[in-house]
């Protein structure tokens, strides 16, 4: 296959990231946010239902048990801003408990997720003002002018922060502090460091949804970029990296093979991997230290009885 020059300016972000990530001289990788196309979102919804994936149900348990306490830091007339709101399911727990919210600002890249959440919340919370922001929370953004002067609380559940390296997490937390402004607070869910015997199966469930979710990215490349990956020629592996305190998810090549993407050839040795995702795990103290470096002051923290998961309140 000839390697004709590609005009990278004409390629979308997915194409650029796949070509750059597979062409890396050492470890091949693809940024994990590309896992979430429509099918990826469906598969992730299935993952969170799996018995091994303790994160979502444990976080929901903490939010339900402490909702009144968590919203106690939000004065009447506050605005709740959610970063990467998706379906806004967890938000309902806070909305049920909060007194006189001025507005809810869900931020997401999916217009259909924002529309669905708005519709559902309008039925459940008549009179709630919802101001959706179609945007990627990883990029600089501005709150609508009408809410920018009211007391603001950010909400970033799900341990999505764990999918960022500590340096990236600091940058992201710093930009959230800028968006929310001085005097704001942030409620953020963070998965805790624990035995790999609990953490690894969460990313390698017996029903296989974790594996299907990760392999879906190869199918997405086949669909959207005309690539010719054979998804069955790769197996999924979740490993705990105890130096970095992170679960790594890899796709491992079962054999020597060559895949083609947009006219480029990528050779794989047997056992060679594409590093697909990191999920960093934190201690409560370690995460608080990281937030301090990002300019926040850690305040209260709630955990479940087994110490699996934490919900932090940070003050700006
Ligand atoms: C979205 N994020 C917090 C999940 C996690 O636990 O890292 C993504 C995930 N990937 C595979 N399973 C779950």
mmCIF file of C-alpha atoms and ligand atoms in Angstrom:
data_model
loop_
_atom_site.group_PDB
_atom_site.id
_atom_site.type_symbol
_atom_site.label_atom_id
_atom_site.label_comp_id
_atom_site.label_asym_id
_atom_site.label_seq_id
_atom_site.Cartn_x
_atom_site.Cartn_y
_atom_site.Cartn_z
ATOM 1 C CA UNK A 1 0.000 0.000 0.000
ATOM 2 C CA UNK A 2 1.521 3.365 -1.004
ATOM 3 C CA UNK A 3 2.048 6.009 1.682
ATOM 4 C CA UNK A 4 0.790 9.061 -0.171
ATOM 5 C CA UNK A 5 1.198 12.301 1.743
ATOM 6 C CA UNK A 6 -1.852 12.978 3.919
ATOM 7 C CA UNK A 7 -3.034 16.502 4.588
ATOM 8 C CA UNK A 8 -3.440 16.335 8.385
ATOM 9 C CA UNK A 9 -5.369 19.644 8.333
ATOM 10 C CA UNK A 10 -8.176 17.912 6.459
ATOM 11 C CA UNK A 11 -8.418 14.954 8.855
ATOM 12 C CA UNK A 12 -10.685 14.897 11.887
ATOM 13 C CA UNK A 13 -9.293 14.516 15.409
ATOM 14 C CA UNK A 14 -10.034 10.778 15.506
ATOM 15 C CA UNK A 15 -8.067 10.143 12.302
ATOM 16 C CA UNK A 16 -5.146 12.302 13.446
ATOM 17 C CA UNK A 17 -4.982 10.577 16.852
ATOM 18 C CA UNK A 18 -5.199 7.056 15.389
ATOM 19 C CA UNK A 19 -2.469 7.740 12.819
ATOM 20 C CA UNK A 20 -0.205 9.450 15.343
ATOM 21 C CA UNK A 21 -0.874 6.894 18.108
ATOM 22 C CA UNK A 22 -0.251 3.824 15.939
ATOM 23 C CA UNK A 23 2.779 5.445 14.344
ATOM 24 C CA UNK A 24 4.486 6.144 17.688
ATOM 25 C CA UNK A 25 8.025 4.777 17.690
ATOM 26 C CA UNK A 26 7.665 2.766 20.918
ATOM 27 C CA UNK A 27 4.296 2.058 22.564
ATOM 28 C CA UNK A 28 1.271 2.283 20.264
ATOM 29 C CA UNK A 29 -1.710 4.031 21.888
ATOM 30 C CA UNK A 30 -5.017 5.746 21.051
ATOM 31 C CA UNK A 31 -6.484 8.443 23.373
ATOM 32 C CA UNK A 32 -9.310 6.893 25.380
ATOM 33 C CA UNK A 33 -11.873 9.653 24.793
ATOM 34 C CA UNK A 34 -12.319 8.183 21.293
ATOM 35 C CA UNK A 35 -13.872 5.106 22.918
ATOM 36 C CA UNK A 36 -17.107 7.047 23.384
ATOM 37 C CA UNK A 37 -18.873 7.023 20.018
ATOM 38 C CA UNK A 38 -22.610 6.155 20.094
ATOM 39 C CA UNK A 39 -21.875 2.407 20.343
ATOM 40 C CA UNK A 40 -19.114 3.037 22.909
ATOM 41 C CA UNK A 41 -21.574 4.999 25.068
ATOM 42 C CA UNK A 42 -24.055 2.091 24.914
ATOM 43 C CA UNK A 43 -21.340 -0.385 25.863
ATOM 44 C CA UNK A 44 -20.149 1.796 28.746
ATOM 45 C CA UNK A 45 -23.738 1.870 30.062
ATOM 46 C CA UNK A 46 -23.591 -1.958 30.029
ATOM 47 C CA UNK A 47 -20.209 -1.960 31.842
ATOM 48 C CA UNK A 48 -21.558 0.062 34.740
ATOM 49 C CA UNK A 49 -24.270 -2.572 35.263
ATOM 50 C CA UNK A 50 -21.708 -5.368 35.662
ATOM 51 C CA UNK A 51 -21.187 -6.746 39.178
ATOM 52 C CA UNK A 52 -17.395 -6.259 38.902
ATOM 53 C CA UNK A 53 -17.696 -2.539 38.050
ATOM 54 C CA UNK A 54 -18.097 -1.283 41.621
ATOM 55 C CA UNK A 55 -17.313 2.373 40.794
ATOM 56 C CA UNK A 56 -20.728 3.686 39.675
ATOM 57 C CA UNK A 57 -22.923 1.940 42.216
ATOM 58 C CA UNK A 58 -20.539 2.816 45.065
ATOM 59 C CA UNK A 59 -20.450 6.471 44.049
ATOM 60 C CA UNK A 60 -24.255 6.544 43.769
ATOM 61 C CA UNK A 61 -24.458 5.018 47.270
ATOM 62 C CA UNK A 62 -22.199 7.782 48.645
ATOM 63 C CA UNK A 63 -24.158 10.527 46.872
ATOM 64 C CA UNK A 64 -27.468 9.128 48.139
ATOM 65 C CA UNK A 65 -26.235 8.667 51.704
ATOM 66 C CA UNK A 66 -24.744 12.174 51.934
ATOM 67 C CA UNK A 67 -26.758 14.258 49.451
ATOM 68 C CA UNK A 68 -28.080 16.670 52.089
ATOM 69 C CA UNK A 69 -24.592 17.176 53.475
ATOM 70 C CA UNK A 70 -23.046 17.565 50.007
ATOM 71 C CA UNK A 71 -25.516 20.242 48.893
ATOM 72 C CA UNK A 72 -25.295 22.019 52.254
ATOM 73 C CA UNK A 73 -22.336 23.911 50.768
ATOM 74 C CA UNK A 74 -24.580 25.353 48.022
ATOM 75 C CA UNK A 75 -26.394 28.511 49.129
ATOM 76 C CA UNK A 76 -29.953 29.049 47.759
ATOM 77 C CA UNK A 77 -29.742 30.624 44.305
ATOM 78 C CA UNK A 78 -26.662 28.571 43.318
ATOM 79 C CA UNK A 79 -25.802 27.228 39.891
ATOM 80 C CA UNK A 80 -24.777 23.587 39.429
ATOM 81 C CA UNK A 81 -22.326 23.071 36.549
ATOM 82 C CA UNK A 82 -21.654 19.488 35.460
ATOM 83 C CA UNK A 83 -18.563 18.646 33.384
ATOM 84 C CA UNK A 84 -19.230 15.801 30.912
ATOM 85 C CA UNK A 85 -22.823 15.432 32.069
ATOM 86 C CA UNK A 86 -23.912 12.601 29.695
ATOM 87 C CA UNK A 87 -27.338 11.414 30.821
ATOM 88 C CA UNK A 88 -27.188 13.434 34.097
ATOM 89 C CA UNK A 89 -28.480 10.426 36.092
ATOM 90 C CA UNK A 90 -26.254 11.000 39.129
ATOM 91 C CA UNK A 91 -27.120 14.694 39.129
ATOM 92 C CA UNK A 92 -30.720 13.883 40.011
ATOM 93 C CA UNK A 93 -29.513 12.768 43.455
ATOM 94 C CA UNK A 94 -28.155 16.276 44.112
ATOM 95 C CA UNK A 95 -31.107 17.992 42.432
ATOM 96 C CA UNK A 96 -33.452 16.083 44.754
ATOM 97 C CA UNK A 97 -31.621 17.427 47.795
ATOM 98 C CA UNK A 98 -30.712 20.986 46.823
ATOM 99 C CA UNK A 99 -32.806 23.960 47.948
ATOM 100 C CA UNK A 100 -33.732 26.602 45.339
ATOM 101 C CA UNK A 101 -31.221 26.026 42.566
ATOM 102 C CA UNK A 102 -30.989 28.997 40.150
ATOM 103 C CA UNK A 103 -29.864 26.870 37.194
ATOM 104 C CA UNK A 104 -28.282 23.601 36.150
ATOM 105 C CA UNK A 105 -25.619 23.843 33.418
ATOM 106 C CA UNK A 106 -24.827 20.413 31.913
ATOM 107 C CA UNK A 107 -21.727 20.470 29.679
ATOM 108 C CA UNK A 108 -21.313 17.678 27.131
ATOM 109 C CA UNK A 109 -20.133 17.026 23.563
ATOM 110 C CA UNK A 110 -23.275 15.038 22.764
ATOM 111 C CA UNK A 111 -26.245 17.157 21.681
ATOM 112 C CA UNK A 112 -28.539 14.123 21.973
ATOM 113 C CA UNK A 113 -27.400 13.395 25.547
ATOM 114 C CA UNK A 114 -28.011 17.057 26.492
ATOM 115 C CA UNK A 115 -31.455 17.056 24.850
ATOM 116 C CA UNK A 116 -32.425 13.756 26.519
ATOM 117 C CA UNK A 117 -31.300 14.947 29.956
ATOM 118 C CA UNK A 118 -33.096 18.269 29.549
ATOM 119 C CA UNK A 119 -36.323 16.522 28.581
ATOM 120 C CA UNK A 120 -36.162 14.084 31.508
ATOM 121 C CA UNK A 121 -35.203 16.736 34.063
ATOM 122 C CA UNK A 122 -37.998 19.047 32.862
ATOM 123 C CA UNK A 123 -40.514 16.292 33.674
ATOM 124 C CA UNK A 124 -38.911 15.409 37.029
ATOM 125 C CA UNK A 125 -38.082 18.906 38.234
ATOM 126 C CA UNK A 126 -40.677 21.302 36.789
ATOM 127 C CA UNK A 127 -39.436 24.872 37.042
ATOM 128 C CA UNK A 128 -35.737 23.874 37.066
ATOM 129 C CA UNK A 129 -33.802 26.154 34.722
ATOM 130 C CA UNK A 130 -31.491 24.037 32.541
ATOM 131 C CA UNK A 131 -28.840 25.848 30.449
ATOM 132 C CA UNK A 132 -27.045 23.150 28.413
ATOM 133 C CA UNK A 133 -23.591 23.899 27.028
ATOM 134 C CA UNK A 134 -22.599 21.837 23.972
ATOM 135 C CA UNK A 135 -18.887 21.743 24.579
ATOM 136 C CA UNK A 136 -15.888 19.570 25.405
ATOM 137 C CA UNK A 137 -14.979 20.163 29.046
ATOM 138 C CA UNK A 138 -11.335 19.409 28.190
ATOM 139 C CA UNK A 139 -11.160 22.652 26.202
ATOM 140 C CA UNK A 140 -11.444 26.246 27.458
ATOM 141 C CA UNK A 141 -15.081 27.293 27.895
ATOM 142 C CA UNK A 142 -17.176 30.066 29.337
ATOM 143 C CA UNK A 143 -20.313 29.821 31.425
ATOM 144 C CA UNK A 144 -23.434 31.617 30.111
ATOM 145 C CA UNK A 145 -23.270 35.268 31.253
ATOM 146 C CA UNK A 146 -26.634 34.986 33.125
ATOM 147 C CA UNK A 147 -25.216 32.417 35.568
ATOM 148 C CA UNK A 148 -21.604 33.559 35.781
ATOM 149 C CA UNK A 149 -22.254 35.925 38.683
ATOM 150 C CA UNK A 150 -24.259 33.486 40.871
ATOM 151 C CA UNK A 151 -22.677 31.117 43.445
ATOM 152 C CA UNK A 152 -21.340 28.173 41.469
ATOM 153 C CA UNK A 153 -20.732 24.499 42.284
ATOM 154 C CA UNK A 154 -19.073 22.195 39.752
ATOM 155 C CA UNK A 155 -19.892 18.480 39.608
ATOM 156 C CA UNK A 156 -17.522 15.961 38.031
ATOM 157 C CA UNK A 157 -18.582 12.443 39.080
ATOM 158 C CA UNK A 158 -17.622 8.985 37.823
ATOM 159 C CA UNK A 159 -13.870 9.117 38.515
ATOM 160 C CA UNK A 160 -13.416 10.443 34.990
ATOM 161 C CA UNK A 161 -10.527 12.409 36.515
ATOM 162 C CA UNK A 162 -8.809 8.992 36.812
ATOM 163 C CA UNK A 163 -8.577 8.795 33.023
ATOM 164 C CA UNK A 164 -6.140 11.726 33.113
ATOM 165 C CA UNK A 165 -2.486 11.455 34.183
ATOM 166 C CA UNK A 166 -1.672 13.404 37.368
ATOM 167 C CA UNK A 167 -0.219 16.266 35.280
ATOM 168 C CA UNK A 168 -3.233 16.338 32.964
ATOM 169 C CA UNK A 169 -5.558 16.104 35.980
ATOM 170 C CA UNK A 170 -3.881 19.149 37.558
ATOM 171 C CA UNK A 171 -4.333 21.125 34.330
ATOM 172 C CA UNK A 172 -7.958 20.066 34.037
ATOM 173 C CA UNK A 173 -8.723 20.911 37.681
ATOM 174 C CA UNK A 174 -6.995 24.270 37.186
ATOM 175 C CA UNK A 175 -9.122 25.045 34.139
ATOM 176 C CA UNK A 176 -12.283 24.020 36.030
ATOM 177 C CA UNK A 177 -11.261 26.470 38.769
ATOM 178 C CA UNK A 178 -10.981 29.181 36.084
ATOM 179 C CA UNK A 179 -14.345 28.342 34.547
ATOM 180 C CA UNK A 180 -16.130 28.244 37.912
ATOM 181 C CA UNK A 181 -14.314 31.267 39.332
ATOM 182 C CA UNK A 182 -13.243 32.423 42.774
ATOM 183 C CA UNK A 183 -15.431 31.314 45.673
ATOM 184 C CA UNK A 184 -16.801 28.327 43.732
ATOM 185 C CA UNK A 185 -16.705 24.713 44.824
ATOM 186 C CA UNK A 186 -16.276 21.405 43.041
ATOM 187 C CA UNK A 187 -17.799 18.035 43.951
ATOM 188 C CA UNK A 188 -15.693 15.337 42.324
ATOM 189 C CA UNK A 189 -15.833 11.518 42.390
ATOM 190 C CA UNK A 190 -12.503 9.677 42.627
ATOM 191 C CA UNK A 191 -11.849 5.944 42.661
ATOM 192 C CA UNK A 192 -9.569 4.864 45.496
ATOM 193 C CA UNK A 193 -6.412 2.752 45.401
ATOM 194 C CA UNK A 194 -7.112 -0.764 46.653
ATOM 195 C CA UNK A 195 -6.289 -4.394 45.965
ATOM 196 C CA UNK A 196 -5.769 -5.196 42.261
ATOM 197 C CA UNK A 197 -8.023 -8.197 42.937
ATOM 198 C CA UNK A 198 -10.910 -5.716 43.141
ATOM 199 C CA UNK A 199 -9.695 -3.153 40.594
ATOM 200 C CA UNK A 200 -8.642 -5.363 37.664
ATOM 201 C CA UNK A 201 -11.929 -7.320 37.271
ATOM 202 C CA UNK A 202 -13.804 -3.996 37.039
ATOM 203 C CA UNK A 203 -12.011 -3.562 33.677
ATOM 204 C CA UNK A 204 -12.266 -7.228 32.680
ATOM 205 C CA UNK A 205 -15.774 -8.346 33.618
ATOM 206 C CA UNK A 206 -16.803 -11.970 33.175
ATOM 207 C CA UNK A 207 -19.565 -11.061 30.704
ATOM 208 C CA UNK A 208 -16.954 -9.452 28.429
ATOM 209 C CA UNK A 209 -18.432 -5.951 28.104
ATOM 210 C CA UNK A 210 -15.089 -4.345 29.052
ATOM 211 C CA UNK A 211 -13.400 -6.187 26.181
ATOM 212 C CA UNK A 212 -16.164 -5.406 23.666
ATOM 213 C CA UNK A 213 -16.048 -1.720 24.680
ATOM 214 C CA UNK A 214 -12.308 -1.475 24.026
ATOM 215 C CA UNK A 215 -12.392 -3.514 20.795
ATOM 216 C CA UNK A 216 -15.195 -1.286 19.532
ATOM 217 C CA UNK A 217 -12.535 1.326 18.878
ATOM 218 C CA UNK A 218 -10.992 -0.875 16.172
ATOM 219 C CA UNK A 219 -14.451 -1.294 14.638
ATOM 220 C CA UNK A 220 -14.935 2.449 14.799
ATOM 221 C CA UNK A 221 -11.639 2.896 12.905
ATOM 222 C CA UNK A 222 -12.820 0.352 10.312
ATOM 223 C CA UNK A 223 -16.158 2.144 9.945
ATOM 224 C CA UNK A 224 -15.027 5.756 9.990
ATOM 225 C CA UNK A 225 -11.503 5.579 8.581
ATOM 226 C CA UNK A 226 -11.830 2.612 6.224
ATOM 227 C CA UNK A 227 -9.252 0.715 8.302
ATOM 228 C CA UNK A 228 -8.970 -3.077 8.027
ATOM 229 C CA UNK A 229 -8.406 -4.157 11.629
ATOM 230 C CA UNK A 230 -9.429 -7.711 12.465
ATOM 231 C CA UNK A 231 -10.792 -7.144 16.001
ATOM 232 C CA UNK A 232 -10.586 -10.899 16.668
ATOM 233 C CA UNK A 233 -6.839 -10.771 16.101
ATOM 234 C CA UNK A 234 -6.452 -8.743 19.324
ATOM 235 C CA UNK A 235 -7.323 -9.670 22.872
ATOM 236 C CA UNK A 236 -8.159 -7.279 25.687
ATOM 237 C CA UNK A 237 -6.002 -7.119 28.805
ATOM 238 C CA UNK A 238 -6.463 -5.055 31.981
ATOM 239 C CA UNK A 239 -3.342 -4.805 34.180
ATOM 240 C CA UNK A 240 -2.469 -2.893 37.311
ATOM 241 C CA UNK A 241 0.678 -0.768 37.005
ATOM 242 C CA UNK A 242 1.825 -0.476 40.616
ATOM 243 C CA UNK A 243 4.485 2.127 39.850
ATOM 244 C CA UNK A 244 1.971 4.551 38.357
ATOM 245 C CA UNK A 245 -1.011 3.392 40.480
ATOM 246 C CA UNK A 246 -3.161 2.902 37.426
ATOM 247 C CA UNK A 247 -5.164 0.239 35.663
ATOM 248 C CA UNK A 248 -3.943 0.023 32.088
ATOM 249 C CA UNK A 249 -6.124 -1.436 29.375
ATOM 250 C CA UNK A 250 -4.353 -2.813 26.317
ATOM 251 C CA UNK A 251 -5.336 -4.562 23.110
ATOM 252 C CA UNK A 252 -2.759 -7.302 22.536
ATOM 253 C CA UNK A 253 -1.955 -8.543 19.041
ATOM 254 C CA UNK A 254 -2.457 -12.323 18.899
ATOM 255 C CA UNK A 255 -0.061 -12.703 15.968
ATOM 256 C CA UNK A 256 2.205 -10.848 13.580
ATOM 257 C CA UNK A 257 -0.092 -8.748 11.439
ATOM 258 C CA UNK A 258 -0.378 -5.539 9.452
ATOM 259 C CA UNK A 259 -3.343 -3.173 9.679
ATOM 260 C CA UNK A 260 -4.042 -0.394 7.197
ATOM 261 C CA UNK A 261 -5.527 2.991 8.084
ATOM 262 C CA UNK A 262 -6.001 5.765 5.504
ATOM 263 C CA UNK A 263 -3.294 4.347 3.287
ATOM 264 C CA UNK A 264 -0.800 3.868 6.110
ATOM 265 C CA UNK A 265 0.446 0.419 7.185
ATOM 266 C CA UNK A 266 0.991 -0.471 10.829
ATOM 267 C CA UNK A 267 2.850 -3.677 11.676
ATOM 268 C CA UNK A 268 2.207 -5.564 14.916
ATOM 269 C CA UNK A 269 4.468 -8.189 16.452
ATOM 270 C CA UNK A 270 2.835 -11.075 18.352
ATOM 271 C CA UNK A 271 2.127 -9.784 21.874
ATOM 272 C CA UNK A 272 2.591 -6.136 20.891
ATOM 273 C CA UNK A 273 -0.077 -3.903 22.404
ATOM 274 C CA UNK A 274 -2.100 -0.779 21.722
ATOM 275 C CA UNK A 275 -2.373 1.057 25.051
ATOM 276 C CA UNK A 276 -6.033 2.064 25.095
ATOM 277 C CA UNK A 277 -6.760 3.514 28.511
ATOM 278 C CA UNK A 278 -5.415 4.446 31.930
ATOM 279 C CA UNK A 279 -7.522 4.648 35.072
ATOM 280 C CA UNK A 280 -5.448 6.226 37.819
ATOM 281 C CA UNK A 281 -6.343 5.266 41.387
ATOM 282 C CA UNK A 282 -5.708 7.688 44.235
ATOM 283 C CA UNK A 283 -5.532 7.742 48.004
ATOM 284 C CA UNK A 284 -7.668 10.422 49.673
ATOM 285 C CA UNK A 285 -4.546 12.280 50.829
ATOM 286 C CA UNK A 286 -2.784 11.902 47.475
ATOM 287 C CA UNK A 287 -5.772 13.284 45.584
ATOM 288 C CA UNK A 288 -6.139 16.189 48.000
ATOM 289 C CA UNK A 289 -2.455 17.050 47.477
ATOM 290 C CA UNK A 290 -2.988 16.998 43.705
ATOM 291 C CA UNK A 291 -5.979 19.353 43.990
ATOM 292 C CA UNK A 292 -3.927 21.755 46.107
ATOM 293 C CA UNK A 293 -1.303 21.880 43.350
ATOM 294 C CA UNK A 294 -4.135 22.769 40.945
ATOM 295 C CA UNK A 295 -5.144 25.735 43.133
ATOM 296 C CA UNK A 296 -8.086 24.179 45.016
ATOM 297 C CA UNK A 297 -8.479 23.823 48.792
ATOM 298 C CA UNK A 298 -9.735 20.360 49.717
ATOM 299 C CA UNK A 299 -12.582 20.574 52.207
ATOM 300 C CA UNK A 300 -14.862 17.660 53.047
ATOM 301 C CA UNK A 301 -14.625 14.084 51.694
ATOM 302 C CA UNK A 302 -17.127 11.232 51.787
ATOM 303 C CA UNK A 303 -16.342 7.543 51.246
ATOM 304 C CA UNK A 304 -18.258 4.254 51.419
ATOM 305 C CA UNK A 305 -17.710 1.936 54.389
ATOM 306 C CA UNK A 306 -15.415 -0.372 52.442
ATOM 307 C CA UNK A 307 -13.211 2.536 51.313
ATOM 308 C CA UNK A 308 -13.668 1.768 47.629
ATOM 309 C CA UNK A 309 -14.570 5.232 46.334
ATOM 310 C CA UNK A 310 -14.461 8.864 47.431
ATOM 311 C CA UNK A 311 -16.425 12.045 46.756
ATOM 312 C CA UNK A 312 -14.470 15.242 47.438
ATOM 313 C CA UNK A 313 -15.563 18.799 48.042
ATOM 314 C CA UNK A 314 -12.991 21.348 46.872
ATOM 315 C CA UNK A 315 -13.138 25.084 47.412
ATOM 316 C CA UNK A 316 -11.724 27.657 45.052
HETATM 317 C C1 LIG B 1 -15.166 6.749 32.482
HETATM 318 N N1 LIG B 1 -14.122 6.116 33.273
HETATM 319 C C2 LIG B 1 -14.080 6.641 34.615
HETATM 320 C C3 LIG B 1 -14.130 4.640 33.232
HETATM 321 C C4 LIG B 1 -13.018 4.102 34.156
HETATM 322 O O1 LIG B 1 -13.355 3.399 35.106
HETATM 323 O O2 LIG B 1 -11.860 4.419 33.939
HETATM 324 C C5 LIG B 1 -13.949 4.122 31.815
HETATM 325 C C6 LIG B 1 -13.902 2.620 31.672
HETATM 326 N N2 LIG B 1 -13.259 1.994 30.770
HETATM 327 C C7 LIG B 1 -13.408 0.700 30.880
HETATM 328 N N3 LIG B 1 -14.166 0.461 31.875
HETATM 329 C C8 LIG B 1 -14.495 1.676 32.390
#
